[in-house]
Amino acid sequence: MTALSFELPYMDESLDYEILYTCPLLACVRKTNPLASRKTIDLPELQYMEFIFNSPRSFPSYCKYYSHLCYEHGFGPRINKYVNSPHSLIWSIQNDNEVVLCDMFIRDIESTQIAKLEVNRQYSSLIAIWKKSNENPLIEMYVKMLKEEFQTYPPEQDMMPQWQESCS
């Protein structure tokens, strides 16, 4: 079995992976936030914000990864709330002092109420993960096909599915 993930899990010797696509890490805030007019931000500038994280029960590696990233930049994230689904992250930003760290693949990223700031020198990747012991020859073909598809990503705006246009 091959799994797709948006973050590199804490790997063990039994797993192998391939990076399919890399994009800038984003800090999402309400458009009424004073930071919203900016295009980029350094991670330490978010240290006084209240973070919204995926639940550690549902997504333990998300919490570990982003907490570790903040600590590497000299601060611990002030976690204001947890959500059980990544699909709820964007809509959970209710106040000007709240922030979500995510990438361009998160649902509702194009909301008109949200500003997206690229976090300087920080990136997020979509990866395929599989057990090294799995010798299925289709894994290599599947990963190659996905990498080729993502070489042309993101698609032109007029090629976006209609359901996405209606949600923005």
mmCIF file of C-alpha atoms in Angstrom:
data_model
loop_
_atom_site.group_PDB
_atom_site.id
_atom_site.type_symbol
_atom_site.label_atom_id
_atom_site.label_comp_id
_atom_site.label_asym_id
_atom_site.label_seq_id
_atom_site.Cartn_x
_atom_site.Cartn_y
_atom_site.Cartn_z
ATOM 1 C CA MET A 1 0.000 0.000 0.000
ATOM 2 C CA THR A 2 1.142 3.515 -0.753
ATOM 3 C CA ALA A 3 -0.064 6.419 1.360
ATOM 4 C CA LEU A 4 -0.024 10.109 0.550
ATOM 5 C CA SER A 5 0.888 12.587 3.245
ATOM 6 C CA PHE A 6 1.555 16.308 3.526
ATOM 7 C CA GLU A 7 4.312 15.921 6.051
ATOM 8 C CA LEU A 8 7.202 13.565 6.434
ATOM 9 C CA PRO A 9 6.319 11.343 9.370
ATOM 10 C CA TYR A 10 8.903 10.412 11.893
ATOM 11 C CA MET A 11 10.347 7.736 9.659
ATOM 12 C CA ASP A 12 11.500 4.346 10.755
ATOM 13 C CA GLU A 13 13.690 1.881 8.926
ATOM 14 C CA SER A 14 10.703 -0.018 7.514
ATOM 15 C CA LEU A 15 9.385 2.909 5.449
ATOM 16 C CA ASP A 16 10.488 4.528 2.220
ATOM 17 C CA TYR A 17 9.160 7.703 0.608
ATOM 18 C CA GLU A 18 9.299 9.947 -2.426
ATOM 19 C CA ILE A 19 8.616 13.693 -2.443
ATOM 20 C CA LEU A 20 5.929 14.437 -5.044
ATOM 21 C CA TYR A 21 5.580 18.198 -4.719
ATOM 22 C CA THR A 22 7.022 20.967 -2.551
ATOM 23 C CA CYS A 23 5.439 24.351 -1.936
ATOM 24 C CA PRO A 24 5.894 27.220 0.528
ATOM 25 C CA LEU A 25 4.544 26.808 4.038
ATOM 26 C CA LEU A 26 1.682 29.261 4.577
ATOM 27 C CA ALA A 27 0.483 31.179 7.611
ATOM 28 C CA CYS A 28 -3.245 31.826 7.215
ATOM 29 C CA VAL A 29 -4.910 34.683 9.100
ATOM 30 C CA ARG A 30 -8.168 36.583 8.810
ATOM 31 C CA LYS A 31 -8.099 39.398 6.257
ATOM 32 C CA THR A 32 -8.806 41.816 9.126
ATOM 33 C CA ASN A 33 -5.526 40.859 10.824
ATOM 34 C CA PRO A 34 -2.868 43.628 10.548
ATOM 35 C CA LEU A 35 -0.474 41.066 9.005
ATOM 36 C CA ALA A 36 -2.908 40.284 6.180
ATOM 37 C CA SER A 37 -1.510 42.952 3.846
ATOM 38 C CA ARG A 38 1.876 41.227 3.749
ATOM 39 C CA LYS A 39 2.957 38.549 1.279
ATOM 40 C CA THR A 40 5.621 36.895 3.465
ATOM 41 C CA ILE A 41 6.457 36.517 7.138
ATOM 42 C CA ASP A 42 9.222 35.064 9.290
ATOM 43 C CA LEU A 43 8.016 32.336 11.625
ATOM 44 C CA PRO A 44 9.152 34.133 14.846
ATOM 45 C CA GLU A 45 6.797 36.997 13.968
ATOM 46 C CA LEU A 46 3.923 34.623 14.778
ATOM 47 C CA GLN A 47 5.069 33.902 18.327
ATOM 48 C CA TYR A 48 2.335 36.026 19.945
ATOM 49 C CA MET A 49 -0.421 34.638 17.734
ATOM 50 C CA GLU A 50 -2.788 31.886 18.862
ATOM 51 C CA PHE A 51 -2.297 28.752 16.760
ATOM 52 C CA ILE A 52 -4.982 26.391 15.551
ATOM 53 C CA PHE A 53 -3.626 22.850 15.166
ATOM 54 C CA ASN A 54 -4.970 19.534 14.018
ATOM 55 C CA SER A 55 -5.795 17.366 17.010
ATOM 56 C CA PRO A 56 -2.809 15.423 18.386
ATOM 57 C CA ARG A 57 -5.115 12.406 18.635
ATOM 58 C CA SER A 58 -6.008 12.523 14.970
ATOM 59 C CA PHE A 59 -2.726 13.877 13.571
ATOM 60 C CA PRO A 60 0.098 13.437 16.091
ATOM 61 C CA SER A 61 2.860 14.109 13.564
ATOM 62 C CA TYR A 62 1.267 17.469 12.600
ATOM 63 C CA CYS A 63 1.472 18.677 16.210
ATOM 64 C CA LYS A 64 4.996 17.364 16.706
ATOM 65 C CA TYR A 65 6.260 18.814 13.442
ATOM 66 C CA TYR A 66 4.837 22.329 13.790
ATOM 67 C CA SER A 67 5.605 22.547 17.512
ATOM 68 C CA HIS A 68 9.195 21.487 16.782
ATOM 69 C CA LEU A 69 9.408 24.028 13.953
ATOM 70 C CA CYS A 70 8.306 26.826 16.294
ATOM 71 C CA TYR A 71 10.753 25.725 19.017
ATOM 72 C CA GLU A 72 13.557 25.727 16.424
ATOM 73 C CA HIS A 73 12.718 29.391 15.854
ATOM 74 C CA GLY A 74 12.860 30.320 19.527
ATOM 75 C CA PHE A 75 9.282 30.035 20.749
ATOM 76 C CA GLY A 76 6.608 27.550 21.695
ATOM 77 C CA PRO A 77 3.311 27.825 19.817
ATOM 78 C CA ARG A 78 0.419 29.202 21.854
ATOM 79 C CA ILE A 79 -2.177 26.642 20.802
ATOM 80 C CA ASN A 80 -5.635 28.164 21.086
ATOM 81 C CA LYS A 81 -7.675 25.257 19.729
ATOM 82 C CA TYR A 82 -7.458 21.861 18.117
ATOM 83 C CA VAL A 83 -9.624 20.630 15.262
ATOM 84 C CA ASN A 84 -10.336 16.992 14.465
ATOM 85 C CA SER A 85 -10.145 17.383 10.706
ATOM 86 C CA PRO A 86 -7.720 19.293 8.502
ATOM 87 C CA HIS A 87 -10.792 20.344 6.528
ATOM 88 C CA SER A 88 -11.802 22.475 9.535
ATOM 89 C CA LEU A 89 -8.549 24.403 9.917
ATOM 90 C CA ILE A 90 -9.336 27.402 7.717
ATOM 91 C CA TRP A 91 -12.907 27.822 8.954
ATOM 92 C CA SER A 92 -11.700 27.699 12.566
ATOM 93 C CA ILE A 93 -9.893 31.024 12.186
ATOM 94 C CA GLN A 94 -12.432 33.281 13.886
ATOM 95 C CA ASN A 95 -10.305 36.025 15.466
ATOM 96 C CA ASP A 96 -7.569 38.351 14.267
ATOM 97 C CA ASN A 97 -5.053 36.832 16.670
ATOM 98 C CA GLU A 98 -5.412 33.269 15.295
ATOM 99 C CA VAL A 99 -3.175 31.596 12.742
ATOM 100 C CA VAL A 100 -3.062 28.267 10.907
ATOM 101 C CA LEU A 101 0.134 26.812 9.433
ATOM 102 C CA CYS A 102 -0.636 24.805 6.313
ATOM 103 C CA ASP A 103 0.088 24.521 2.614
ATOM 104 C CA MET A 104 -1.743 25.302 -0.600
ATOM 105 C CA PHE A 105 -3.491 21.912 -0.641
ATOM 106 C CA ILE A 106 -5.649 22.542 2.432
ATOM 107 C CA ARG A 107 -9.386 22.757 1.833
ATOM 108 C CA ASP A 108 -10.869 26.258 1.545
ATOM 109 C CA ILE A 109 -7.460 27.895 1.172
ATOM 110 C CA GLU A 110 -9.034 30.303 -1.335
ATOM 111 C CA SER A 111 -11.588 31.634 1.145
ATOM 112 C CA THR A 112 -12.196 35.354 0.650
ATOM 113 C CA GLN A 113 -11.981 35.825 4.451
ATOM 114 C CA ILE A 114 -8.428 34.477 4.707
ATOM 115 C CA ALA A 115 -5.042 35.981 3.847
ATOM 116 C CA LYS A 116 -2.165 33.625 3.007
ATOM 117 C CA LEU A 117 1.366 34.657 3.921
ATOM 118 C CA GLU A 118 4.326 32.579 2.753
ATOM 119 C CA VAL A 119 6.542 31.677 5.686
ATOM 120 C CA ASN A 120 10.082 32.605 4.650
ATOM 121 C CA ARG A 121 12.440 29.661 4.110
ATOM 122 C CA GLN A 122 9.855 27.070 5.199
ATOM 123 C CA TYR A 123 8.292 24.492 2.901
ATOM 124 C CA SER A 124 5.687 21.770 2.887
ATOM 125 C CA SER A 125 5.763 18.642 0.762
ATOM 126 C CA LEU A 126 3.276 16.128 -0.512
ATOM 127 C CA ILE A 127 4.923 12.725 -0.208
ATOM 128 C CA ALA A 128 4.180 9.104 -1.064
ATOM 129 C CA ILE A 129 5.107 6.596 1.663
ATOM 130 C CA TRP A 130 5.324 2.815 1.452
ATOM 131 C CA LYS A 131 6.804 -0.102 3.315
ATOM 132 C CA LYS A 132 10.230 -1.064 2.015
ATOM 133 C CA SER A 133 9.189 -4.698 2.230
ATOM 134 C CA ASN A 134 6.421 -4.104 -0.338
ATOM 135 C CA GLU A 135 7.845 -5.291 -3.647
ATOM 136 C CA ASN A 136 4.795 -4.458 -5.747
ATOM 137 C CA PRO A 137 6.157 -3.095 -9.068
ATOM 138 C CA LEU A 138 3.132 -0.805 -9.387
ATOM 139 C CA ILE A 139 4.430 1.422 -6.566
ATOM 140 C CA GLU A 140 7.238 2.766 -8.724
ATOM 141 C CA MET A 141 4.858 3.355 -11.638
ATOM 142 C CA TYR A 142 2.262 5.018 -9.391
ATOM 143 C CA VAL A 143 4.806 7.358 -7.812
ATOM 144 C CA LYS A 144 6.261 8.263 -11.214
ATOM 145 C CA MET A 145 2.785 9.046 -12.562
ATOM 146 C CA LEU A 146 1.997 11.269 -9.562
ATOM 147 C CA LYS A 147 5.309 13.141 -9.861
ATOM 148 C CA GLU A 148 4.602 13.820 -13.537
ATOM 149 C CA GLU A 149 1.127 15.134 -12.705
ATOM 150 C CA PHE A 150 2.494 17.500 -10.080
ATOM 151 C CA GLN A 151 5.110 18.932 -12.450
ATOM 152 C CA THR A 152 2.293 20.937 -14.036
ATOM 153 C CA TYR A 153 0.668 21.908 -10.720
ATOM 154 C CA PRO A 154 -1.015 24.211 -9.860
ATOM 155 C CA PRO A 155 -3.549 23.985 -12.680
ATOM 156 C CA GLU A 156 -4.766 27.033 -14.539
ATOM 157 C CA GLN A 157 -7.592 28.727 -12.637
ATOM 158 C CA ASP A 158 -10.125 28.010 -15.398
ATOM 159 C CA MET A 159 -9.314 24.295 -15.081
ATOM 160 C CA MET A 160 -10.300 24.174 -11.396
ATOM 161 C CA PRO A 161 -13.250 21.882 -10.626
ATOM 162 C CA GLN A 162 -16.571 23.683 -10.481
ATOM 163 C CA TRP A 163 -17.196 22.684 -6.865
ATOM 164 C CA GLN A 164 -14.031 24.560 -5.835
ATOM 165 C CA GLU A 165 -15.121 27.716 -7.619
ATOM 166 C CA SER A 166 -18.460 27.663 -5.834
ATOM 167 C CA CYS A 167 -16.787 27.344 -2.413
ATOM 168 C CA SER A 168 -14.503 30.368 -2.736
#
